[in-house]
Tab-separated table of C-alpha atoms and ligand atoms in Angstrom:
chain	number	residue	atom	x	y	z
G	164	MET	CA	45.913	14.701	21.721
G	165	LYS	CA	45.832	11.099	19.952
G	166	THR	CA	43.484	9.925	22.684
G	167	GLN	CA	41.305	12.953	22.196
G	168	LEU	CA	41.235	12.299	18.494
G	169	LEU	CA	40.312	8.759	18.942
G	170	PHE	CA	37.594	9.675	21.414
G	171	LEU	CA	36.254	12.382	18.818
G	172	SER	CA	36.174	9.880	16.116
G	173	ILE	CA	34.327	7.302	18.266
G	174	LEU	CA	31.828	9.917	19.388
G	175	PHE	CA	31.447	10.967	15.636
G	176	SER	CA	30.865	7.417	14.559
G	177	ILE	CA	28.286	6.833	17.323
G	178	THR	CA	26.612	9.969	16.432
G	179	PHE	CA	26.719	9.214	12.760
G	180	TYR	CA	25.463	5.617	13.424
G	181	ALA	CA	22.633	7.061	15.520
G	182	GLN	CA	21.466	9.127	12.569
G	183	GLU	CA	21.800	6.705	9.856
G	184	HIS	CA	20.989	3.400	11.496
G	185	SER	CA	18.425	1.081	9.887
G	186	HIS	CA	15.352	-0.508	11.456
G	187	LYS	CA	14.660	-2.724	8.500
G	188	SER	CA	13.421	-6.266	9.312
G	189	SER	CA	14.070	-9.483	7.575
G	190	GLY	CA	10.504	-9.264	6.310
G	191	ALA	CA	10.917	-5.764	4.732
G	192	ILE	CA	8.329	-5.126	2.091
G	193	THR	CA	9.659	-4.347	-1.332
G	194	TYR	CA	8.064	-3.488	-4.710
G	195	PRO	CA	9.803	-2.203	-7.999
G	196	ASN	CA	9.516	1.266	-9.586
G	197	VAL	CA	7.523	1.400	-12.736
G	198	PRO	CA	8.331	3.285	-15.921
G	199	GLY	CA	8.243	6.930	-15.171
G	200	TYR	CA	7.345	6.719	-11.514
G	201	LYS	CA	8.671	5.679	-8.058
G	202	THR	CA	6.654	3.364	-6.306
G	203	LEU	CA	6.020	4.568	-2.744
G	204	LYS	CA	4.868	2.082	-0.158
G	205	THR	CA	2.334	3.689	2.120
G	206	ASP	CA	0.077	2.915	4.910
G	207	LEU	CA	-2.201	5.863	5.360
G	208	HIS	CA	-4.637	4.724	7.946
G	209	GLN	CA	-3.343	3.934	11.541
G	210	HIS	CA	-4.148	4.552	15.072
G	211	THR	CA	-2.242	5.212	18.341
G	212	VAL	CA	-3.204	5.995	21.908
G	213	PHE	CA	-4.277	9.451	20.657
G	214	SER	CA	-7.502	7.862	19.652
G	215	ASP	CA	-8.323	4.138	20.102
G	216	GLY	CA	-4.927	2.503	19.313
G	217	ASN	CA	-2.791	0.978	21.942
G	218	VAL	CA	0.678	2.257	21.002
G	219	TRP	CA	2.665	5.538	21.200
G	220	PRO	CA	3.140	7.299	17.782
G	221	THR	CA	7.020	6.476	17.932
G	222	ILE	CA	6.166	2.857	17.568
G	223	ARG	CA	4.142	3.295	14.336
G	224	VAL	CA	7.326	4.958	12.964
G	225	MET	CA	9.540	2.098	14.136
G	226	GLU	CA	7.163	-0.474	12.674
G	227	ALA	CA	6.981	1.404	9.294
G	228	LEU	CA	10.796	1.465	9.172
G	229	ARG	CA	11.037	-2.149	9.888
G	230	ASP	CA	8.553	-2.953	7.146
G	231	ASN	CA	10.583	-0.722	4.641
G	232	LEU	CA	7.568	1.641	4.065
G	233	ASP	CA	8.073	5.233	2.511
G	234	VAL	CA	5.001	6.907	3.866
G	235	ILE	CA	2.595	6.705	6.826
G	236	SER	CA	-0.225	8.747	8.240
G	237	LEU	CA	-1.590	8.481	11.881
G	238	THR	CA	-5.200	9.077	11.368
G	239	GLU	CA	-6.694	9.514	14.779
G	240	HIS	CA	-10.414	9.533	15.274
G	241	LEU	CA	-11.575	13.045	15.763
G	242	GLU	CA	-14.842	11.994	17.429
G	243	TYR	CA	-13.725	8.813	19.318
G	244	GLN	CA	-11.319	9.340	22.138
G	245	PRO	CA	-11.581	6.343	24.522
G	246	HIS	CA	-8.222	7.153	26.207
G	247	SER	CA	-9.005	10.819	26.814
G	248	LYS	CA	-9.260	10.360	30.660
G	249	ASP	CA	-5.656	9.040	30.917
G	250	ILE	CA	-4.390	11.045	27.989
G	251	PRO	CA	-6.177	14.258	27.614
G	252	HIS	CA	-6.024	15.408	24.012
G	253	PRO	CA	-6.630	19.036	23.585
G	254	ASP	CA	-4.402	19.422	20.571
G	255	ARG	CA	-5.341	16.973	17.873
G	256	ASN	CA	-2.058	17.598	15.991
G	257	ARG	CA	0.004	16.056	18.642
G	258	SER	CA	0.156	12.541	17.332
G	259	PHE	CA	1.419	13.779	13.928
G	260	GLU	CA	4.094	16.027	15.661
G	261	LEU	CA	5.417	13.123	17.827
G	262	ALA	CA	5.714	10.774	14.728
G	263	LEU	CA	7.317	13.704	12.711
G	264	GLN	CA	9.886	14.217	15.481
G	265	GLU	CA	10.667	10.534	15.531
G	266	ALA	CA	10.955	10.129	11.821
G	267	LYS	CA	13.319	13.043	11.256
G	268	LYS	CA	16.410	10.653	11.660
G	269	HIS	CA	14.999	8.345	8.944
G	270	ASP	CA	13.803	8.411	5.355
G	271	LEU	CA	10.129	8.082	6.185
G	272	LEU	CA	7.443	10.566	5.253
G	273	ILE	CA	4.817	11.366	7.781
G	274	VAL	CA	1.601	12.734	6.263
G	275	HIS	CA	-0.650	14.694	8.626
G	276	GLY	CA	-4.107	12.995	8.749
G	277	SER	CA	-7.310	12.573	10.765
G	278	GLU	CA	-10.231	10.186	10.645
G	279	ILE	CA	-13.593	11.798	10.404
G	280	THR	CA	-15.735	9.418	12.534
G	281	ARG	CA	-19.540	9.575	11.852
G	282	SER	CA	-22.279	6.999	11.945
G	283	ALA	CA	-23.706	5.822	8.598
G	284	PRO	CA	-24.428	7.116	6.005
G	285	ALA	CA	-21.405	9.383	6.380
G	286	GLY	CA	-19.403	6.617	7.957
G	287	HIS	CA	-15.648	7.093	8.402
G	288	SER	CA	-13.372	8.934	6.186
G	289	ASN	CA	-9.619	9.870	6.299
G	290	ALA	CA	-8.423	13.391	5.401
G	291	ILE	CA	-4.784	13.558	4.797
G	292	PHE	CA	-2.433	16.328	3.960
G	293	ILE	CA	-4.329	18.417	6.263
G	294	SER	CA	-2.728	21.603	8.037
G	295	ASP	CA	-4.679	21.536	11.253
G	296	ALA	CA	-6.683	18.700	12.835
G	297	ASN	CA	-8.223	20.931	15.472
G	298	ASN	CA	-10.039	22.997	12.743
G	299	LEU	CA	-11.602	19.748	11.379
G	300	MET	CA	-13.611	19.229	14.691
G	301	ASP	CA	-17.187	20.105	13.839
G	302	LYS	CA	-20.621	18.625	14.876
G	303	ASP	CA	-21.612	19.032	11.125
G	304	SER	CA	-20.012	16.372	8.931
G	305	VAL	CA	-20.848	18.456	5.810
G	306	LYS	CA	-18.938	21.294	7.291
G	307	GLN	CA	-16.053	18.943	8.142
G	308	PHE	CA	-15.690	17.844	4.534
G	309	ALA	CA	-15.702	21.545	3.392
G	310	GLU	CA	-13.057	22.344	5.867
G	311	ALA	CA	-10.826	19.265	4.675
G	312	LYS	CA	-11.056	20.613	1.176
G	313	LYS	CA	-10.216	24.073	2.290
G	314	GLN	CA	-7.117	22.702	3.936
G	315	GLY	CA	-6.158	20.953	0.544
G	316	ALA	CA	-6.828	17.444	1.903
G	317	PHE	CA	-7.049	14.245	0.022
G	318	VAL	CA	-10.018	12.403	1.559
G	319	PHE	CA	-10.946	8.770	1.241
G	320	TRP	CA	-13.833	6.609	2.498
G	321	ASN	CA	-12.729	4.170	5.059
G	322	HIS	CA	-13.876	0.523	5.305
G	323	PRO	CA	-17.162	1.292	3.369
G	324	ALA	CA	-18.130	-2.397	3.660
G	325	TRP	CA	-17.635	-2.591	7.479
G	326	TYR	CA	-20.537	-4.559	8.932
G	327	PRO	CA	-21.418	-2.485	12.029
G	328	GLN	CA	-22.340	0.241	9.465
G	329	SER	CA	-23.403	-2.050	6.762
G	330	PRO	CA	-24.863	-5.258	7.929
G	331	ASN	CA	-24.694	-7.271	4.762
G	332	GLY	CA	-20.958	-6.424	4.379
G	333	ASN	CA	-21.596	-4.307	1.060
G	334	PRO	CA	-20.878	-0.686	0.767
G	335	VAL	CA	-23.729	1.648	0.317
G	336	LEU	CA	-23.097	4.848	-1.760
G	337	SER	CA	-25.303	7.263	-0.124
G	338	ASP	CA	-26.407	10.752	-1.079
G	339	PHE	CA	-23.810	11.982	1.512
G	340	GLN	CA	-20.991	10.394	-0.551
G	341	LYS	CA	-22.568	11.354	-3.844
G	342	ASP	CA	-22.584	15.035	-2.761
G	343	ARG	CA	-19.086	14.906	-1.529
G	344	ILE	CA	-17.817	13.471	-4.711
G	345	LYS	CA	-19.705	16.114	-6.753
G	346	ASN	CA	-18.288	18.810	-4.573
G	347	GLY	CA	-14.709	17.516	-5.000
G	348	GLU	CA	-14.455	16.541	-1.226
G	349	LEU	CA	-14.109	12.757	-1.497
G	350	HIS	CA	-11.301	11.325	-3.847
G	351	GLY	CA	-10.558	7.858	-2.727
G	352	ILE	CA	-12.017	4.653	-1.313
G	353	GLU	CA	-10.599	1.820	0.701
G	354	VAL	CA	-11.046	-1.449	-1.259
G	355	ILE	CA	-8.834	-3.265	1.294
G	356	ASN	CA	-9.155	-2.379	4.984
G	357	ALA	CA	-7.351	-4.689	7.412
G	358	THR	CA	-8.074	-8.265	6.140
G	359	ASP	CA	-11.197	-7.289	4.204
G	360	TYR	CA	-11.198	-6.894	0.445
G	361	ALA	CA	-14.632	-5.840	-0.873
G	362	GLU	CA	-14.961	-6.146	-4.555
G	363	GLU	CA	-18.093	-3.996	-4.357
G	364	SER	CA	-15.905	-1.230	-3.105
G	365	LEU	CA	-13.669	-1.688	-6.249
G	366	ALA	CA	-16.764	-1.468	-8.311
G	367	LEU	CA	-17.530	1.873	-6.682
G	368	ALA	CA	-14.116	3.100	-7.040
G	369	LEU	CA	-14.159	2.521	-10.890
G	370	GLU	CA	-17.759	3.843	-11.330
G	371	ASN	CA	-17.044	7.194	-9.512
G	372	ASN	CA	-13.375	7.527	-10.453
G	373	LEU	CA	-12.150	7.344	-6.803
G	374	THR	CA	-8.469	6.506	-5.920
G	375	ILE	CA	-8.047	2.788	-4.831
G	376	MET	CA	-6.717	2.454	-1.447
G	377	GLY	CA	-5.541	-0.411	0.832
G	378	THR	CA	-4.706	0.184	4.498
G	379	SER	CA	-3.939	-1.631	7.780
G	380	ASP	CA	-6.089	0.457	10.000
G	381	VAL	CA	-3.937	-1.038	12.824
G	382	HIS	CA	-4.685	-0.384	16.413
G	383	ASP	CA	-2.292	-2.862	18.237
G	384	LEU	CA	0.910	-3.885	16.985
G	385	ILE	CA	1.640	-4.702	13.339
G	386	ASP	CA	3.629	-7.717	14.442
G	387	TRP	CA	0.643	-9.135	16.269
G	388	ASP	CA	-2.025	-8.264	13.814
G	389	TYR	CA	-0.114	-9.274	10.645
G	390	THR	CA	3.611	-10.420	10.759
G	391	GLU	CA	2.972	-13.191	13.289
G	392	LYS	CA	0.127	-14.414	11.288
G	393	GLY	CA	2.375	-14.796	8.225
G	394	HIS	CA	1.019	-11.713	6.492
G	395	ASN	CA	2.381	-8.341	5.456
G	396	ARG	CA	0.105	-5.384	6.422
G	397	PRO	CA	-2.123	-4.074	3.637
G	398	ILE	CA	-0.610	-1.116	1.927
G	399	THR	CA	-1.205	1.253	-0.928
G	400	LEU	CA	1.404	1.531	-3.561
G	401	VAL	CA	1.629	5.059	-4.917
G	402	PHE	CA	3.234	5.815	-8.200
G	403	ALA	CA	4.702	9.171	-7.721
G	404	LYS	CA	6.954	11.415	-10.062
G	405	GLU	CA	9.393	11.934	-6.995
G	406	SER	CA	9.701	10.717	-3.438
G	407	SER	CA	8.290	13.875	-1.995
G	408	GLU	CA	4.953	14.815	-0.246
G	409	THR	CA	4.029	17.017	-3.237
G	410	SER	CA	4.466	14.177	-5.715
G	411	LEU	CA	2.663	11.767	-3.391
G	412	LYS	CA	-0.373	14.116	-3.203
G	413	GLU	CA	-0.369	14.623	-6.968
G	414	ALA	CA	-0.311	10.858	-7.502
G	415	LEU	CA	-3.130	10.164	-5.033
G	416	PHE	CA	-5.382	12.883	-6.527
G	417	SER	CA	-4.560	11.495	-10.036
G	418	GLY	CA	-5.532	7.880	-8.864
G	419	ARG	CA	-2.076	6.260	-9.532
G	420	THR	CA	-2.348	3.544	-6.827
G	421	VAL	CA	-2.474	-0.202	-6.330
G	422	ALA	CA	-3.869	-1.676	-3.091
G	423	VAL	CA	-1.845	-4.663	-1.816
G	424	PHE	CA	-2.502	-7.396	0.720
G	425	ASN	CA	0.063	-10.148	0.384
G	426	SER	CA	-0.757	-11.964	-2.906
G	427	LEU	CA	-3.945	-9.717	-3.612
G	428	LEU	CA	-3.313	-6.834	-5.748
G	429	VAL	CA	-6.088	-4.497	-6.707
G	430	GLY	CA	-5.870	-1.425	-9.064
G	431	LYS	CA	-6.907	0.274	-12.283
G	432	GLU	CA	-5.331	-1.584	-15.321
G	433	GLU	CA	-3.144	1.301	-16.324
G	434	ASN	CA	-1.500	1.117	-12.781
G	435	LEU	CA	-1.543	-2.550	-11.982
G	436	THR	CA	-0.191	-3.863	-15.403
G	437	PRO	CA	3.024	-1.849	-15.415
G	438	LEU	CA	3.656	-2.802	-11.701
G	439	LEU	CA	3.132	-6.533	-12.408
G	440	LYS	CA	5.235	-6.360	-15.522
G	441	ALA	CA	8.103	-4.735	-13.236
G	442	CYS	CA	7.669	-7.365	-10.590
G	443	ILE	CA	8.623	-10.189	-12.943
G	444	VAL	CA	12.138	-10.330	-14.513
G	445	VAL	CA	12.639	-12.993	-17.356
G	446	GLU	CA	16.035	-14.434	-16.464
G	447	GLY	CA	16.681	-16.881	-19.316
G	448	ALA	CA	15.020	-18.643	-22.210
G	449	THR	CA	16.840	-21.650	-23.699
G	450	TYR	CA	15.836	-24.799	-25.401
G	451	ILE	CA	16.441	-28.053	-23.669
G	452	ASN	CA	19.089	-30.063	-25.567
G	453	ASN	CA	17.840	-30.505	-29.169
G	454	THR	CA	14.190	-30.548	-28.198
G	455	SER	CA	11.562	-27.892	-28.864
G	456	ILE	CA	10.777	-27.435	-25.244
G	457	LEU	CA	11.731	-23.954	-24.108
G	458	LYS	CA	12.912	-23.396	-20.520
G	459	VAL	CA	12.109	-19.909	-19.097
G	460	THR	CA	13.064	-18.714	-15.625
G	461	LEU	CA	10.859	-16.061	-14.083
G	462	LYS	CA	12.177	-13.985	-11.175
G	463	ASN	CA	9.650	-12.079	-8.737
G	464	VAL	CA	11.278	-9.133	-7.279
G	465	SER	CA	8.259	-8.081	-5.101
G	466	SER	CA	6.898	-9.072	-1.751
G	467	SER	CA	3.851	-10.730	-3.295
G	468	ASP	CA	3.427	-14.364	-4.352
G	469	LEU	CA	2.207	-14.016	-7.786
G	470	LEU	CA	-0.229	-16.734	-9.149
G	471	PHE	CA	-0.317	-16.969	-12.940
G	472	GLU	CA	-2.348	-19.041	-15.506
G	473	ASN	CA	-1.042	-19.759	-18.927
G	474	GLN	CA	-2.782	-17.908	-21.660
G	475	MET	CA	-0.450	-18.985	-24.547
G	476	PRO	CA	-1.490	-21.259	-27.403
G	477	HIS	CA	1.454	-23.467	-26.368
G	478	THR	CA	1.214	-25.707	-23.449
G	479	PHE	CA	3.584	-26.517	-20.731
G	480	TYR	CA	5.891	-29.517	-20.089
G	481	SER	CA	6.097	-30.876	-16.563
G	482	SER	CA	4.296	-27.960	-14.951
G	483	SER	CA	0.660	-26.981	-14.122
G	484	PRO	CA	-0.874	-24.187	-16.300
G	485	VAL	CA	-1.402	-22.593	-12.882
G	486	PHE	CA	1.589	-21.667	-11.070
G	487	THR	CA	3.148	-19.371	-8.405
G	488	VAL	CA	6.346	-17.380	-8.700
G	489	PRO	CA	7.074	-16.944	-4.957
G	490	ALA	CA	7.776	-13.400	-3.458
G	491	GLU	CA	11.491	-12.651	-4.137
G	492	GLY	CA	11.921	-16.115	-5.594
G	493	THR	CA	12.060	-17.830	-9.058
G	494	LYS	CA	10.025	-20.308	-11.120
G	495	THR	CA	11.171	-22.177	-14.212
G	496	ILE	CA	8.516	-23.078	-16.716
G	497	GLN	CA	8.868	-25.321	-19.722
G	498	ILE	CA	6.860	-24.230	-22.860
G	499	LYS	CA	6.236	-26.736	-25.700
G	500	THR	CA	6.664	-24.430	-28.696
G	501	LEU	CA	6.619	-27.449	-31.128
G	502	GLU	CA	9.252	-25.881	-33.357
G	503	ARG	CA	12.320	-24.121	-32.253
G	504	LEU	CA	11.569	-20.382	-32.352
G	505	ASP	CA	13.861	-17.276	-32.125
G	506	SER	CA	11.372	-15.395	-29.850
G	507	VAL	CA	8.153	-16.391	-28.146
G	508	GLU	CA	5.278	-14.396	-26.766
G	509	LEU	CA	4.682	-15.185	-23.186
G	510	LYS	CA	1.175	-14.527	-22.120
G	511	LEU	CA	-0.071	-15.000	-18.561
G	512	LYS	CA	-3.153	-14.180	-16.631
G	513	VAL	CA	-2.430	-13.020	-13.028
G	514	LEU	CA	-5.079	-14.708	-10.945
G	515	GLY	CA	-4.313	-12.942	-7.649
G	516	ALA	CA	-4.687	-9.385	-9.142
G	517	TYR	CA	-7.849	-7.539	-10.073
G	518	ILE	CA	-8.378	-4.653	-12.382
G	519	ALA	CA	-12.269	-4.800	-11.864
G	520	PRO	CA	-14.526	-7.288	-9.972
G	521	LYS	CA	-13.742	-10.783	-11.200
G	522	LYS	CA	-11.433	-9.390	-13.847
G	523	HIS	CA	-7.667	-10.294	-13.956
G	524	PRO	CA	-4.980	-8.500	-15.860
G	525	VAL	CA	-3.163	-10.432	-18.677
G	526	LEU	CA	0.517	-9.752	-19.128
G	527	GLN	CA	2.606	-10.314	-22.231
G	528	TRP	CA	6.383	-10.522	-22.760
G	529	GLN	CA	8.307	-10.959	-26.090
G	530	ILE	CA	11.054	-13.321	-25.053
G	531	VAL	CA	14.182	-13.767	-27.188
G	532	VAL	CA	15.532	-17.226	-27.131
G	533	GLU	CA	19.251	-17.446	-26.127
G	534	ASN	CA	20.639	-20.653	-27.825
G	535	ASN	CA	18.800	-20.875	-30.971
D	811	ZN	ZN1	-12.901	3.801	10.991
D	812	ZN	ZN1	-9.487	3.629	11.634
């Protein structure tokens, strides 16, 4: 009986372990929540062998878990199926179903999506939160967008600056997109796709009130395309009321996002500023001996190196006015306040972050001095 019990408990712990085990890697991506919202780390544009990618959907799930993502979507091309001789693909929902099955054991949300793949001017767009990819197949791209809307999809314009479709590397907002926006059929735009950030796409996002997106558009392995090169994959941070598909969808339609690629962060000011404020924790502010030089330690709790420029009337002692607080690291600055103050307003411009083309956010903190 004892042996049986022991055997049962071992079996239980193996089963338990199998269900709860973690795939997180040492390079797991992390960003803090912001006041009122959960920060969901998403990569909503990826490919597998079910279109022109080179891995099985389960690998995308594993990669997302290693990167500590909260949400992914496998957005197979509807119209481009180069592996179809080897992998006949009559049911276009299959990639999603396989990923969903794999993710069941884990805390990862899989969103059902497809890439509508047309030549310019329609170009490529992802429709996510769809109910049936098969019904999105249509020779007429206008009908495809209407069907996506019917399915309740959030649709974003992919790599609008992609040079095979726009030879000067700048996005062209055609009548096709203008009509889709007018009809409520186009809701977002990639400002970062793979390694390309186009500030012209950011301008279009702001002019047309489109949700700002960043995605990996990965076809091979995340490790090969990004990690091995010293990068994290590009992602979209979504500020959702809860960690659920309903909340994620509401947040995307409401435009509460920041696109991130390593130290580059792009978003509307109302989303980017609270995120950056949450990324930096002021750890201590004390005067050095009996001087009027204030030592302030800044801790960065995010996976982005943050590059700052001093915007205070006070200058720094022993430090450049431009400095980096490394990802998940600290930096101590020394501020010459000229007299010993009880509190100081720290004011820094974030040089790697954009709220509009060529426009950086400026952050402010009221810092209380500890030993005054
Ligand atoms: Zn594409
Ligand atoms: Zn793609």
